[in-house]
Coordinates of N, CA, C and O in Angstrom, one line a residue:
A252 N 16.4 5.9 -25.5 CA 16.1 5.7 -26.9 C 16.4 4.2 -27.3 O 17.2 3.6 -26.6
H253 N 16.0 3.8 -28.4 CA 16.2 2.4 -28.9 C 17.5 2.3 -29.6 O 17.9 1.2 -29.9
L254 N 18.1 3.4 -30.0 CA 19.4 3.3 -30.8 C 20.6 3.4 -29.8 O 20.5 4.0 -28.8
F255 N 21.7 2.8 -30.2 CA 22.9 2.8 -29.5 C 23.9 3.7 -30.2 O 23.7 3.9 -31.4
V256 N 24.8 4.3 -29.5 CA 25.8 5.1 -30.2 C 26.6 4.1 -31.1 O 27.1 3.1 -30.7
G257 N 26.7 4.5 -32.4 CA 27.4 3.7 -33.4 C 27.0 4.2 -34.7 O 26.3 5.1 -34.9
T258 N 27.5 3.5 -35.7 CA 27.3 3.8 -37.1 C 25.9 3.4 -37.5 O 25.2 2.6 -36.8
R259 N 25.4 3.9 -38.6 CA 24.1 3.4 -39.2 C 24.1 1.9 -39.4 O 23.2 1.2 -39.1
S260 N 25.2 1.4 -40.0 CA 25.4 0.0 -40.3 C 25.2 -0.8 -39.0 O 24.6 -1.9 -39.0
E261 N 25.9 -0.4 -37.9 CA 25.8 -1.1 -36.6 C 24.4 -1.1 -36.1 O 23.9 -2.2 -35.6
N262 N 23.7 0.0 -36.2 CA 22.3 0.1 -35.8 C 21.4 -0.8 -36.6 O 20.5 -1.5 -36.1
M263 N 21.6 -0.9 -37.9 CA 20.8 -1.7 -38.8 C 21.1 -3.2 -38.5 O 20.1 -4.0 -38.5
L264 N 22.3 -3.6 -38.3 CA 22.6 -5.0 -37.9 C 22.0 -5.3 -36.6 O 21.4 -6.4 -36.4
D265 N 22.0 -4.4 -35.6 CA 21.3 -4.6 -34.3 C 19.8 -4.8 -34.5 O 19.2 -5.7 -33.9
A266 N 19.2 -4.0 -35.3 CA 17.8 -4.1 -35.5 C 17.4 -5.4 -36.2 O 16.4 -6.1 -35.8
S267 N 18.2 -5.8 -37.1 CA 18.0 -7.1 -37.8 C 18.2 -8.3 -36.8 O 17.3 -9.2 -36.8
A268 N 19.2 -8.2 -36.0 CA 19.4 -9.3 -35.0 C 18.2 -9.4 -34.0 O 17.9 -10.5 -33.5
K269 N 17.6 -8.3 -33.7 CA 16.4 -8.2 -32.8 C 15.1 -8.5 -33.5 O 14.1 -8.3 -32.8
G270 N 15.1 -8.7 -34.8 CA 13.9 -9.0 -35.5 C 13.0 -7.8 -35.8 O 11.8 -7.9 -35.9
R271 N 13.6 -6.7 -35.9 CA 12.9 -5.4 -36.1 C 13.0 -4.9 -37.5 O 12.6 -3.8 -37.8
Q272 N 13.4 -5.8 -38.4 CA 13.4 -5.5 -39.8 C 12.3 -6.2 -40.5 O 12.5 -7.3 -41.1
N273 N 11.1 -5.6 -40.5 CA 9.9 -6.4 -41.0 C 10.0 -6.6 -42.5 O 9.5 -7.6 -43.0
M274 N 10.7 -5.8 -43.3 CA 10.8 -6.0 -44.7 C 11.8 -7.2 -45.0 O 11.7 -7.7 -46.1
A275 N 12.7 -7.5 -44.1 CA 13.7 -8.5 -44.4 C 13.1 -9.9 -44.6 O 13.6 -10.7 -45.2
S276 N 11.9 -10.1 -43.9 CA 11.3 -11.4 -44.0 C 10.4 -11.6 -45.2 O 9.9 -12.7 -45.5
R277 N 10.1 -10.5 -45.9 CA 9.3 -10.6 -47.1 C 10.0 -11.3 -48.3 O 11.1 -11.0 -48.6
T278 N 9.3 -12.2 -48.9 CA 9.9 -12.9 -50.1 C 9.3 -12.5 -51.4 O 9.8 -12.8 -52.5
V279 N 8.1 -11.9 -51.4 CA 7.4 -11.5 -52.6 C 6.8 -10.1 -52.4 O 6.5 -9.7 -51.3
C280 N 6.6 -9.4 -53.6 CA 6.0 -8.1 -53.5 C 4.5 -8.3 -53.4 O 4.0 -9.4 -53.5
P281 N 3.8 -7.2 -53.2 CA 2.3 -7.3 -53.0 C 1.6 -7.9 -54.2 O 0.5 -8.5 -54.1
R282 N 2.2 -7.9 -55.4 CA 1.6 -8.5 -56.6 C 2.1 -9.9 -56.8 O 1.8 -10.6 -57.8
G283 N 3.0 -10.4 -55.9 CA 3.4 -11.8 -56.0 C 4.7 -12.1 -56.7 O 5.1 -13.2 -56.9
H284 N 5.4 -11.0 -57.1 CA 6.7 -11.2 -57.8 C 7.8 -11.5 -56.7 O 7.8 -10.9 -55.7
P285 N 8.7 -12.5 -57.0 CA 9.7 -12.8 -56.0 C 10.7 -11.7 -55.8 O 11.1 -11.0 -56.8
Y286 N 11.2 -11.6 -54.6 CA 12.3 -10.6 -54.3 C 13.6 -11.3 -54.3 O 14.5 -11.0 -53.5
S287 N 13.9 -12.2 -55.2 CA 15.1 -12.9 -55.2 C 15.4 -13.5 -56.6 O 14.6 -13.3 -57.5
G288 N 16.6 -14.1 -56.7 CA 17.0 -14.7 -58.0 C 17.3 -13.7 -59.1 O 17.7 -12.6 -58.9
T289 N 16.9 -14.1 -60.3 CA 17.1 -13.3 -61.5 C 16.2 -12.1 -61.6 O 16.4 -11.3 -62.4
N290 N 15.2 -12.1 -60.7 CA 14.3 -10.9 -60.7 C 14.9 -9.7 -60.1 O 14.4 -8.6 -60.3
V291 N 16.0 -9.8 -59.4 CA 16.6 -8.7 -58.7 C 17.8 -8.1 -59.5 O 18.6 -8.9 -60.1
F292 N 17.9 -6.8 -59.6 CA 19.0 -6.2 -60.3 C 19.3 -4.9 -59.6 O 18.5 -4.3 -58.8
L293 N 20.5 -4.4 -59.7 CA 20.9 -3.1 -59.1 C 20.7 -2.0 -60.1 O 21.1 -2.1 -61.3
R294 N 20.2 -0.9 -59.6 CA 20.0 0.3 -60.5 C 21.3 1.0 -60.7 O 22.1 1.2 -59.8
V295 N 21.5 1.4 -61.9 CA 22.8 2.2 -62.3 C 22.6 3.6 -61.7 O 21.6 4.2 -61.7
G296 N 23.7 4.0 -61.1 CA 23.7 5.4 -60.5 C 23.4 5.3 -59.0 O 24.3 5.6 -58.2
S297 N 22.2 4.9 -58.7 CA 21.8 4.9 -57.2 C 22.3 3.7 -56.5 O 22.5 3.7 -55.3
G298 N 22.5 2.6 -57.2 CA 22.9 1.4 -56.6 C 21.9 0.7 -55.8 O 22.1 -0.3 -55.2
G299 N 20.6 1.2 -55.9 CA 19.5 0.6 -55.2 C 19.0 -0.7 -55.9 O 19.3 -0.9 -57.1
R300 N 18.3 -1.5 -55.2 CA 17.8 -2.7 -55.8 C 16.5 -2.4 -56.5 O 15.7 -1.5 -56.2
A301 N 16.2 -3.2 -57.6 CA 14.9 -3.2 -58.3 C 14.6 -4.6 -58.7 O 15.4 -5.5 -58.6
W302 N 13.3 -4.7 -59.1 CA 12.8 -6.1 -59.5 C 12.3 -6.0 -60.9 O 11.4 -5.2 -61.2
R303 N 12.8 -6.9 -61.7 CA 12.4 -6.9 -63.1 C 10.9 -7.1 -63.4 O 10.3 -6.3 -64.2
E304 N 10.3 -8.0 -62.8 CA 8.9 -8.3 -63.0 C 8.0 -7.1 -62.5 O 7.0 -6.7 -63.2
C305 N 8.4 -6.5 -61.4 CA 7.6 -5.4 -60.9 C 7.8 -4.2 -61.8 O 6.8 -3.4 -62.1
Q306 N 9.0 -4.0 -62.3 CA 9.3 -2.9 -63.3 C 8.5 -3.1 -64.6 O 7.9 -2.2 -65.1
E307 N 8.4 -4.4 -65.0 CA 7.6 -4.6 -66.2 C 6.1 -4.3 -66.0 O 5.4 -3.8 -66.9
C308 N 5.6 -4.6 -64.8 CA 4.2 -4.3 -64.5 C 4.0 -2.8 -64.5 O 3.0 -2.3 -65.1
R309 N 4.9 -2.0 -64.0 CA 4.8 -0.6 -64.0 C 4.8 0.0 -65.4 O 4.1 0.9 -65.7
T310 N 5.7 -0.6 -66.2 CA 5.8 -0.2 -67.6 C 4.5 -0.4 -68.4 O 4.0 0.4 -69.1
V311 N 4.0 -1.6 -68.2 CA 2.7 -2.0 -68.9 C 1.6 -1.0 -68.4 O 0.8 -0.5 -69.3
Q312 N 1.5 -0.8 -67.1 CA 0.4 0.1 -66.6 C 0.6 1.5 -67.1 O -0.4 2.2 -67.5
A313 N 1.8 2.0 -67.2 CA 2.1 3.4 -67.7 C 1.7 3.5 -69.1 O 1.1 4.5 -69.6
R314 N 2.1 2.5 -69.9 CA 1.8 2.4 -71.3 C 0.3 2.5 -71.5 O -0.2 3.2 -72.4
A315 N -0.5 1.7 -70.7 CA -1.9 1.7 -70.9 C -2.5 3.0 -70.5 O -3.5 3.5 -71.2
R316 N -2.0 3.7 -69.5 CA -2.5 5.0 -69.1 C -2.3 6.0 -70.2 O -3.1 6.8 -70.6
R317 N -1.1 6.0 -70.8 CA -0.7 6.9 -71.9 C -1.6 6.6 -73.1 O -2.2 7.6 -73.7
E318 N -1.9 5.4 -73.4 CA -2.7 5.0 -74.6 C -4.1 5.5 -74.3 O -4.8 6.0 -75.2
S319 N -4.6 5.3 -73.1 CA -6.0 5.7 -72.7 C -6.1 7.2 -72.9 O -7.1 7.7 -73.4
A320 N -5.1 7.9 -72.4 CA -5.2 9.4 -72.4 C -5.1 9.9 -73.9 O -5.8 10.8 -74.3
R321 N -4.3 9.2 -74.7 CA -4.2 9.5 -76.1 C -5.5 9.3 -76.8 O -6.0 10.2 -77.6
L322 N -6.2 8.2 -76.6 CA -7.5 7.9 -77.2 C -8.5 8.9 -76.7 O -9.3 9.4 -77.6
A323 N -8.5 9.3 -75.5 CA -9.5 10.2 -75.0 C -9.3 11.6 -75.6 O -10.2 12.3 -76.0
Q324 N -8.0 12.0 -75.8 CA -7.7 13.2 -76.4 C -8.1 13.2 -77.9 O -8.7 14.2 -78.4
S325 N -7.9 12.1 -78.6 CA -8.3 12.1 -80.0 C -9.8 12.1 -80.2 O -10.4 12.7 -81.1
R326 N -10.5 11.4 -79.2 CA -12.0 11.5 -79.3 C -12.5 12.9 -79.1 O -13.4 13.3 -79.7
Q327 N -11.9 13.6 -78.1 CA -12.3 14.9 -77.8 C -12.1 15.8 -79.0 O -12.9 16.6 -79.4
L328 N -10.9 15.7 -79.7 CA -10.6 16.5 -80.9 C -11.6 16.2 -82.0 O -12.0 17.0 -82.8
M329 N -12.0 14.9 -82.1 CA -12.9 14.5 -83.2 C -14.3 15.1 -83.0 O -14.9 15.6 -83.9
Y330 N -14.8 15.3 -81.7 CA -16.1 15.8 -81.4 C -16.0 17.4 -81.5 O -17.1 18.0 -81.7
E331 N -14.9 18.0 -81.4 CA -14.8 19.4 -81.5 C -14.9 19.9 -82.9 O -15.2 21.1 -83.1
R332 N -14.7 19.1 -83.9 CA -14.7 19.5 -85.3 C -16.0 19.7 -85.8 O -17.0 19.6 -85.7

């Protein structure tokens, strides 16, 4: 097998040293937002990383979907009367 007996941390360090961490070399998300600087923050509770600009994009998209659904529903109600 490719893993050695050891902790998860040791195996992750070994993978990184051997260049097997393909996400480690990425500097921007698929939409072009940077994975560094003030764009990075830690999530409360989980302690995972998140990116401000990516979160803002998701918020804008979700808001647009909700608005579109709301308009479609109001149109449907208008035609049912």
